[in-house]
Amino acid sequence: MDTLPLKALCLLVIVIGVASSGSTMMEESKLKVLSSKFKYHNHAHRRNLLDNGLASTPAMGWNSWNHYWCSVNETIIKEAADAIVSSGLAKLGYKYVNIDDCWGEQDRDSKGNLVAKNTTFPSGIKALADYVHSKGLKLGIYSSAGTYTCSKQMPGSLGYEDQDAKAFASWGVDYLKYDNCYNDGTEPTVRYPAMTRALMNAGRPIYYSLCEWGDRHPATWGAIVGNSWRTTGDITDSWDSMVTRIDLNEAYAEYARPGGWNDPDMLEIGNGGMTKDEYIVHFSLWSISKAPLLLGCDLTSMTADTLEIIGNKEVIAINQDPLGIQAKKVRWMGDQEVWAAPISGYRFAVVLVNRGPWRYATTATWEDIGIPEGTVIEARDLWEHKNLPTQFVGNITAMVPSHGCKMYLLNPVG
Ligand SMILES: *[C@@H]1O[C@H](CO)[C@@H](O)[C@H](O)[C@H]1NC(C)=O
Ligand SMILES: *[C@@H]1O[C@H](CO)[C@@H](O)[C@H](O)[C@H]1NC(C)=O
Ligand SMILES: *[C@@H]1O[C@H](CO)[C@@H](O)[C@H](O)[C@H]1NC(C)=O
């Protein structure tokens, strides 16, 4: 990292800020400090293939894969929709109910149409969309930019982009996850935009989720093609898998922006493979990283701990912040890490993570976060739901449990 020139730039900006009198100038200088630390691509793009107006904040919802894999059916989808409403999660912003792989028959019909599997989706996708819409929610579906989907139990959409996009739109589908299995070796930069164009011509706004696994660095081309792009291979329900995904995803932080987000894969919270503290780290890092928040557990049998984690309004608000700047890992010392992101209203979110085996003190300095030296900060603990009693100047330190984190919203007060 080019920290030296960066520091010089920050200092220069601070000096200019102090020398100017008007508050507008002060605001501008603060913004310059931010953009020198968190460069990000919020400029208008050349020609946006995907001008669908969706994903001004990261998508929130649920997907069947992480819990049900191929054993999915229309009852499971309907019950997930019911549970997202009855649990109160819909009110917190979770709105997409997404079917993953294995929803279709092995073969297309005589006219080349995809067909819902008659044993597991006997009512068809249109009826399911109507049901999900009647709950005030949105329905997502799945296909692959290849000849089959990953399960190989149904056809993919390669070569059928227009026909399939029109079918999805006619059924009332609101979201497409588009996988990368059984492709013909054509570059993803060719296969994925073919579906972008098809969706744009389908007559219905459909959120487009690229599931290209990060192979050809989709962050660098995804913003004009999709509303989010996977930066990694699939997550599994373990600490190592989870932290590996968010680390890979972090490398592309500067490419995230309203309308297009890095996607480190869906959430495993509630599936049982991690401790409560580990799932809190999972939710905190996904939220501060502006990742889509797609739940992956059985919503009909959530524990109180699961609901407490995925229902944390204050952490969700960091994810859904209108500024839309993805966090960076701004410092790491052995197992101790500091993740930080600017938040609207000239505030900052910070997550102190302890990856080590013992409880340990972790410190974030204002320099790490990009806060001007000398700024007085009030901190709110977003997991304790409490403002800390003391103010902070220069740094904030906390004891963090093993495989745990602290998450704060920092508010400059002087
Ligand atoms: C389901 O589809 C298969 C193959 O297309 C067909 O053989 C079978 O009769 C259908 N079953 C029902 C219940 O419609
Ligand atoms: C859907 O799956 C559930 C759980 O395996 C099962 O109880 C139910 O009968 C299935 N329904 C259909 C329509 O296949
Ligand atoms: C943190 O701030 C305190 C109080 O200003 C100061 O005494 C301490 O040296 C600082 N620690 C670090 C690691 O910067």
Coordinates of C-alpha atoms and ligand atoms in Angstrom, one line a residue:
M1 CA 0.0 0.0 0.0
D2 CA 1.2 3.5 -0.8
T3 CA 0.8 4.8 2.7
L4 CA 3.4 7.5 2.6
P5 CA 2.0 9.6 -0.3
L6 CA -1.5 8.9 1.1
K7 CA -0.5 10.3 4.5
A8 CA 1.0 13.4 2.8
L9 CA -2.3 13.9 0.9
C10 CA -4.4 13.6 4.1
L11 CA -2.2 16.1 5.9
L12 CA -2.4 18.5 3.0
V13 CA -6.2 18.2 3.0
I14 CA -6.4 18.7 6.7
V15 CA -4.3 21.9 6.5
I16 CA -6.5 23.2 3.7
G17 CA -9.6 22.4 5.8
V18 CA -8.3 24.2 8.8
A19 CA -7.2 27.2 6.8
S20 CA -10.6 27.7 5.2
S21 CA -13.4 29.4 7.2
G22 CA -16.7 28.3 5.6
S23 CA -18.4 25.1 6.7
T24 CA -18.9 24.0 3.1
M25 CA -15.1 24.1 2.6
M26 CA -14.8 22.0 5.8
E27 CA -17.3 19.5 4.5
E28 CA -15.4 19.3 1.2
S29 CA -12.1 18.8 3.0
K30 CA -13.6 16.0 5.1
L31 CA -14.8 14.3 1.9
K32 CA -11.4 14.6 0.4
V33 CA -9.9 12.9 3.4
L34 CA -12.5 10.1 2.9
S35 CA -11.9 9.7 -0.8
S36 CA -8.1 9.6 -0.3
K37 CA -8.4 6.7 2.1
F38 CA -11.4 5.0 0.5
K39 CA -11.0 5.5 -3.3
Y40 CA -14.1 4.2 -4.9
H41 CA -15.6 4.2 -8.3
N42 CA -18.8 6.3 -7.8
H43 CA -18.5 8.1 -11.1
A44 CA -21.0 7.5 -14.0
H45 CA -20.0 4.5 -16.1
R46 CA -19.6 4.7 -19.8
R47 CA -22.5 2.7 -21.1
N48 CA -24.5 0.8 -18.6
L49 CA -26.1 -2.3 -20.1
L50 CA -28.0 -2.9 -16.9
D51 CA -29.9 0.3 -16.3
N52 CA -32.6 -1.4 -14.1
G53 CA -32.6 1.0 -11.2
L54 CA -32.2 -1.8 -8.7
A55 CA -29.8 -2.4 -5.9
S56 CA -29.2 1.2 -4.8
T57 CA -28.3 -0.7 -1.5
P58 CA -27.2 -4.4 -1.3
A59 CA -30.0 -6.9 -1.8
M60 CA -31.6 -8.5 1.3
G61 CA -33.5 -11.7 1.4
W62 CA -33.2 -15.5 1.6
N63 CA -32.0 -18.3 -0.7
S64 CA -32.8 -22.0 -0.5
W65 CA -29.3 -23.4 -1.3
N66 CA -27.3 -23.2 1.9
H67 CA -29.9 -25.2 3.8
Y68 CA -31.8 -27.3 1.3
W69 CA -29.4 -27.7 -1.6
C70 CA -31.3 -29.7 -4.3
S71 CA -34.1 -30.8 -1.9
V72 CA -36.2 -27.8 -2.5
N73 CA -39.9 -27.6 -3.4
E74 CA -42.7 -25.0 -3.6
T75 CA -43.9 -25.7 0.0
I76 CA -40.4 -24.9 1.3
I77 CA -40.4 -21.6 -0.7
K78 CA -43.9 -20.6 0.5
E79 CA -43.0 -21.4 4.1
A80 CA -39.9 -19.4 3.8
A81 CA -42.0 -16.4 2.6
D82 CA -44.4 -16.9 5.4
A83 CA -41.6 -17.0 8.0
I84 CA -39.8 -14.0 6.7
V85 CA -43.0 -12.0 7.3
S86 CA -44.1 -13.6 10.6
S87 CA -40.6 -13.4 12.2
G88 CA -40.5 -9.6 11.5
L89 CA -37.5 -9.9 9.1
A90 CA -39.5 -8.5 6.1
K91 CA -40.0 -5.3 8.1
L92 CA -36.2 -5.0 8.5
G93 CA -35.7 -5.1 4.8
Y94 CA -35.4 -8.8 3.8
K95 CA -37.6 -9.0 0.7
Y96 CA -36.2 -11.5 -1.8
V97 CA -37.2 -15.1 -1.6
N98 CA -34.9 -16.9 -3.9
I99 CA -35.1 -20.4 -5.4
D100 CA -31.7 -21.8 -6.2
D101 CA -30.8 -24.8 -8.3
C102 CA -33.0 -27.8 -9.1
W103 CA -36.4 -26.1 -9.7
G104 CA -36.8 -27.3 -13.3
E105 CA -37.4 -30.5 -15.3
Q106 CA -34.4 -32.2 -16.9
D107 CA -35.4 -31.1 -20.4
R108 CA -37.0 -28.1 -22.1
D109 CA -40.4 -28.6 -23.6
S110 CA -41.1 -29.0 -27.3
K111 CA -40.9 -25.2 -27.8
G112 CA -37.6 -24.9 -25.9
N113 CA -39.1 -23.5 -22.7
L114 CA -37.8 -24.2 -19.3
V115 CA -40.4 -26.1 -17.3
A116 CA -40.9 -26.2 -13.5
K117 CA -40.4 -29.7 -12.1
N118 CA -43.8 -31.3 -11.8
T119 CA -43.0 -33.4 -8.7
T120 CA -41.6 -30.5 -6.6
F121 CA -43.1 -27.3 -8.1
P122 CA -46.5 -28.7 -9.4
S123 CA -48.2 -25.3 -9.3
G124 CA -45.5 -23.7 -11.5
I125 CA -43.3 -20.6 -10.9
K126 CA -46.0 -18.1 -11.8
A127 CA -48.3 -19.3 -9.0
L128 CA -45.3 -19.2 -6.6
A129 CA -44.5 -15.6 -7.7
D130 CA -48.1 -14.6 -7.1
Y131 CA -48.0 -16.1 -3.6
V132 CA -44.7 -14.5 -2.7
H133 CA -45.9 -11.1 -4.1
S134 CA -49.1 -11.4 -2.1
K135 CA -46.9 -11.3 1.0
G136 CA -45.2 -8.1 -0.1
L137 CA -42.0 -9.9 -1.1
K138 CA -40.1 -10.6 -4.3
L139 CA -39.3 -13.9 -6.0
G140 CA -35.9 -14.9 -7.2
I141 CA -34.9 -17.7 -9.6
Y142 CA -31.7 -19.4 -10.7
S143 CA -30.0 -20.5 -13.9
S144 CA -26.5 -21.0 -15.3
A145 CA -24.5 -19.4 -18.2
G146 CA -23.9 -22.9 -19.5
T147 CA -25.8 -25.9 -21.0
Y148 CA -26.8 -27.3 -17.5
T149 CA -27.1 -25.8 -14.1
C150 CA -24.5 -26.9 -11.5
S151 CA -26.7 -29.9 -10.3
K152 CA -26.9 -31.0 -14.0
Q153 CA -30.5 -31.8 -13.1
M154 CA -31.9 -29.1 -15.4
P155 CA -30.8 -27.1 -18.5
G156 CA -28.8 -23.8 -18.3
S157 CA -29.6 -20.7 -20.3
L158 CA -26.6 -20.5 -22.6
G159 CA -28.0 -19.8 -26.1
Y160 CA -31.5 -19.4 -24.6
E161 CA -31.0 -16.1 -22.9
D162 CA -33.8 -14.2 -24.5
Q163 CA -36.4 -17.0 -24.3
D164 CA -35.6 -17.7 -20.6
A165 CA -35.5 -14.0 -19.6
K166 CA -38.9 -13.5 -21.2
A167 CA -40.2 -16.6 -19.4
F168 CA -38.8 -15.3 -16.0
A169 CA -40.5 -11.9 -16.6
S170 CA -43.8 -13.5 -17.7
W171 CA -43.8 -15.5 -14.5
G172 CA -43.2 -12.4 -12.4
V173 CA -39.7 -13.2 -11.3
D174 CA -37.8 -10.3 -9.7
Y175 CA -34.2 -11.7 -9.3
L176 CA -31.9 -14.0 -11.2
K177 CA -28.9 -15.7 -9.8
Y178 CA -26.8 -16.8 -12.8
D179 CA -24.3 -19.5 -12.2
N180 CA -21.2 -20.5 -14.2
C181 CA -21.4 -24.3 -14.6
Y182 CA -21.2 -26.3 -17.8
N183 CA -20.2 -23.3 -19.8
D184 CA -18.6 -23.8 -23.2
G185 CA -15.3 -22.0 -22.4
T186 CA -16.5 -18.7 -23.8
E187 CA -15.3 -15.7 -21.7
P188 CA -17.7 -14.7 -18.9
T189 CA -17.4 -11.2 -20.3
V190 CA -19.4 -12.5 -23.3
R191 CA -21.8 -15.0 -21.6
Y192 CA -22.9 -12.7 -18.7
P193 CA -23.7 -9.6 -20.8
A194 CA -25.9 -11.7 -23.2
M195 CA -28.2 -12.3 -20.2
T196 CA -28.0 -8.6 -19.2
R197 CA -29.3 -7.6 -22.6
A198 CA -32.0 -10.3 -22.5
L199 CA -33.2 -9.2 -19.0
M200 CA -33.3 -5.5 -20.2
N201 CA -35.5 -6.6 -23.1
A202 CA -37.8 -8.8 -21.0
G203 CA -40.1 -6.1 -19.9
R204 CA -39.7 -6.4 -16.1
P205 CA -37.0 -5.1 -13.8
I206 CA -35.1 -8.2 -12.7
Y207 CA -32.1 -7.9 -10.2
Y208 CA -29.2 -9.7 -11.9
S209 CA -26.8 -11.6 -9.6
L210 CA -23.6 -12.8 -11.4
C211 CA -22.3 -16.0 -9.9
E212 CA -19.1 -16.2 -11.8
W213 CA -17.1 -17.3 -8.7
G214 CA -14.5 -14.5 -9.2
D215 CA -12.7 -16.3 -12.0
R216 CA -12.2 -13.4 -14.3
H217 CA -12.3 -10.7 -11.6
P218 CA -15.9 -9.7 -12.3
A219 CA -15.6 -6.7 -10.0
T220 CA -13.6 -5.0 -12.8
W221 CA -16.4 -5.5 -15.4
G222 CA -19.5 -6.4 -13.4
A223 CA -20.9 -2.9 -12.6
I224 CA -22.3 -2.4 -16.1
V225 CA -23.4 -6.0 -16.4
G226 CA -25.1 -7.0 -13.1
N227 CA -26.3 -5.7 -9.7
S228 CA -23.9 -7.9 -7.8
W229 CA -21.1 -10.3 -8.7
R230 CA -19.6 -13.2 -6.7
T231 CA -16.0 -12.6 -5.9
T232 CA -15.3 -16.1 -4.6
G233 CA -16.3 -19.8 -4.9
D234 CA -19.1 -21.2 -2.7
I235 CA -19.1 -20.6 1.1
T236 CA -19.5 -23.5 3.5
D237 CA -20.7 -23.3 7.1
S238 CA -17.3 -23.0 8.8
W239 CA -15.2 -20.2 10.2
D240 CA -12.3 -20.8 7.8
S241 CA -14.6 -20.7 4.7
M242 CA -16.3 -17.6 6.0
V243 CA -13.2 -15.5 6.7
T244 CA -11.5 -16.7 3.5
R245 CA -14.5 -15.5 1.4
I246 CA -14.6 -12.0 3.0
D247 CA -10.8 -11.6 2.7
L248 CA -10.9 -12.4 -1.1
N249 CA -13.9 -10.0 -1.4
E250 CA -12.1 -7.2 0.4
A251 CA -9.5 -6.9 -2.4
Y252 CA -12.2 -5.5 -4.7
A253 CA -13.6 -3.0 -2.2
E254 CA -13.1 0.0 -4.5
Y255 CA -15.4 -1.5 -7.2
A256 CA -18.6 -1.6 -5.0
R257 CA -21.1 1.2 -5.5
P258 CA -24.8 1.8 -5.4
G259 CA -26.3 -0.4 -8.2
G260 CA -23.5 -3.0 -8.2
W261 CA -21.9 -4.8 -5.3
N262 CA -19.2 -7.4 -4.5
D263 CA -20.8 -10.6 -3.3
P264 CA -18.7 -12.9 -1.0
D265 CA -21.7 -15.5 -1.2
M266 CA -24.7 -16.0 1.0
L267 CA -25.1 -16.2 4.8
E268 CA -24.7 -19.4 6.8
I269 CA -26.0 -17.9 10.1
G270 CA -28.4 -20.4 11.7
N271 CA -27.1 -23.5 9.9
G272 CA -25.2 -24.7 13.0
G273 CA -21.6 -24.9 11.8
M274 CA -20.2 -21.9 13.7
T275 CA -20.5 -20.5 17.2
K276 CA -22.6 -17.5 18.0
D277 CA -19.6 -15.2 18.2
E278 CA -18.4 -16.5 14.8
Y279 CA -21.8 -15.9 13.3
I280 CA -21.7 -12.3 14.7
V281 CA -18.4 -11.8 12.9
H282 CA -20.0 -13.2 9.7
F283 CA -22.9 -10.8 9.9
S284 CA -20.8 -7.8 10.9
L285 CA -18.2 -8.3 8.1
W286 CA -20.9 -8.9 5.5
S287 CA -22.7 -5.8 6.6
I288 CA -19.8 -3.5 6.7
S289 CA -18.6 -4.9 3.4
K290 CA -21.9 -3.9 1.7
A291 CA -22.4 -7.5 0.7
P292 CA -25.9 -8.7 -0.3
L293 CA -27.5 -10.1 2.9
L294 CA -29.1 -13.4 1.7
L295 CA -30.1 -15.6 4.6
G296 CA -29.4 -19.3 4.1
C297 CA -31.0 -21.1 7.1
D298 CA -34.4 -22.7 7.7
L299 CA -36.4 -19.6 8.6
T300 CA -39.2 -21.8 10.0
S301 CA -37.1 -23.0 12.9
M302 CA -34.7 -20.2 13.9
T303 CA -33.3 -20.0 17.4
A304 CA -33.5 -16.7 19.4
D305 CA -29.7 -16.3 18.8
T306 CA -30.1 -16.5 15.0
L307 CA -32.9 -14.0 15.0
E308 CA -31.0 -11.7 17.2
I309 CA -28.0 -11.7 14.8
I310 CA -29.8 -11.4 11.5
G311 CA -32.4 -9.0 13.0
N312 CA -29.8 -6.5 14.3
K313 CA -31.3 -3.3 12.9
E314 CA -28.3 -1.2 13.7
V315 CA -25.9 -3.5 11.8
I316 CA -28.4 -3.8 8.9
A317 CA -28.4 0.0 8.7
I318 CA -24.6 0.0 8.2
N319 CA -25.1 -2.5 5.3
Q320 CA -27.9 -0.4 3.8
D321 CA -26.2 3.0 4.3
P322 CA -26.9 5.3 1.3
L323 CA -23.3 6.2 0.9
G324 CA -22.6 2.6 -0.2
I325 CA -18.9 2.5 0.5
Q326 CA -17.5 -1.0 1.1
A327 CA -15.2 -1.4 4.2
K328 CA -11.5 -2.2 3.9
K329 CA -9.3 -4.1 6.2
V330 CA -7.3 -1.0 7.2
R331 CA -4.9 -2.7 9.7
W332 CA -4.0 -6.2 10.8
M333 CA -1.5 -7.2 13.5
G334 CA -1.3 -11.0 13.7
D335 CA -4.8 -12.2 14.5
Q336 CA -6.2 -8.7 15.3
E337 CA -7.9 -6.9 12.5
V338 CA -9.5 -3.5 11.9
W339 CA -12.2 -3.2 9.2
A340 CA -13.6 0.3 8.6
A341 CA -15.9 2.2 6.2
P342 CA -17.2 5.8 6.0
I343 CA -20.9 6.0 6.7
S344 CA -23.3 8.8 5.6
G345 CA -23.5 11.9 7.8
Y346 CA -19.7 12.0 8.2
R347 CA -19.7 8.9 10.5
F348 CA -17.6 5.7 10.4
A349 CA -18.3 2.1 11.0
V350 CA -15.5 -0.1 12.4
V351 CA -15.3 -3.8 13.2
L352 CA -12.5 -5.0 15.4
V353 CA -12.0 -8.7 14.7
N354 CA -10.0 -11.3 16.7
R355 CA -9.1 -14.3 14.6
G356 CA -6.9 -15.8 17.3
P357 CA -7.5 -18.5 20.0
W358 CA -7.5 -16.1 23.0
R359 CA -9.4 -13.0 24.1
Y360 CA -7.2 -10.1 23.1
A361 CA -7.1 -6.2 23.0
T362 CA -7.5 -4.7 19.6
T363 CA -7.0 -1.0 18.8
A364 CA -8.2 1.1 15.8
T365 CA -6.5 4.4 15.4
W366 CA -8.0 7.4 13.6
E367 CA -5.2 7.2 11.1
D368 CA -6.3 3.6 10.3
I369 CA -9.8 4.7 9.7
G370 CA -9.1 7.9 7.9
I371 CA -10.5 10.2 10.7
P372 CA -8.5 13.5 11.0
E373 CA -6.1 13.5 14.0
G374 CA -7.6 15.1 17.1
T375 CA -11.2 14.4 16.2
V376 CA -13.4 13.7 19.3
I377 CA -15.6 10.6 18.8
E378 CA -18.7 9.2 20.4
A379 CA -18.9 5.5 19.9
R380 CA -22.0 3.3 19.8
D381 CA -21.6 -0.5 20.3
L382 CA -23.9 -2.0 17.6
W383 CA -24.1 -5.4 19.3
E384 CA -24.6 -4.1 22.8
H385 CA -27.0 -1.4 21.5
K386 CA -25.3 1.2 23.8
N387 CA -23.4 4.4 23.5
L388 CA -20.0 4.1 25.3
P389 CA -19.8 6.4 28.3
T390 CA -16.5 8.0 27.4
Q391 CA -15.4 9.9 24.3
F392 CA -12.4 8.9 22.3
V393 CA -9.6 10.9 20.8
G394 CA -7.0 9.2 18.5
N395 CA -8.0 5.6 18.9
I396 CA -10.5 3.1 20.3
T397 CA -9.5 -0.1 22.0
A398 CA -11.6 -3.1 23.0
M399 CA -11.1 -6.6 24.4
V400 CA -12.4 -8.9 21.7
P401 CA -13.2 -12.6 22.3
S402 CA -11.6 -15.4 20.3
H403 CA -13.3 -15.6 16.9
G404 CA -15.4 -12.7 17.9
C405 CA -15.7 -9.0 17.1
K406 CA -16.8 -5.6 18.4
M407 CA -18.7 -3.3 16.0
Y408 CA -19.0 0.4 16.5
L409 CA -20.5 3.4 14.8
L410 CA -18.2 6.4 15.3
N411 CA -19.7 9.8 15.4
P412 CA -17.4 12.9 15.4
V413 CA -18.6 15.4 18.0
G414 CA -15.7 17.9 18.0
Ligands
LIG1 C1 -44.1 -35.2 -14.8 O1 -43.4 -35.1 -16.0 C2 -42.9 -36.4 -16.4 C3 -41.9 -36.2 -17.5 O2 -42.2 -35.0 -18.3 C4 -44.1 -37.2 -16.8 O3 -43.7 -38.5 -17.2 C5 -45.0 -37.4 -15.6 O4 -46.2 -38.0 -16.0 C6 -45.4 -36.0 -15.0 N1 -46.1 -36.2 -13.8 C7 -47.1 -35.5 -13.4 C8 -47.7 -35.8 -12.1 O5 -47.6 -34.6 -14.2
LIG2 C1 -41.4 -30.4 0.2 O1 -40.4 -30.9 1.1 C2 -40.8 -31.1 2.4 C3 -39.6 -31.3 3.3 O2 -38.8 -32.3 2.7 C4 -41.9 -32.2 2.5 O3 -42.3 -32.3 3.8 C5 -43.0 -31.8 1.5 O4 -43.9 -32.8 1.4 C6 -42.5 -31.5 0.1 N1 -43.6 -30.9 -0.7 C7 -43.6 -31.1 -2.0 C8 -44.8 -30.4 -2.7 O5 -42.8 -31.8 -2.6
LIG3 C1 -4.9 5.6 22.4 O1 -5.3 6.9 23.0 C2 -4.8 7.1 24.3 C3 -5.5 8.3 24.8 O2 -5.5 9.4 23.9 C4 -3.3 7.1 24.3 O3 -2.9 7.3 25.7 C5 -2.8 5.8 23.7 O4 -1.4 5.9 23.7 C6 -3.4 5.6 22.4 N1 -3.0 4.2 21.9 C7 -2.6 4.0 20.7 C8 -2.2 2.6 20.4 O5 -2.6 4.8 19.8

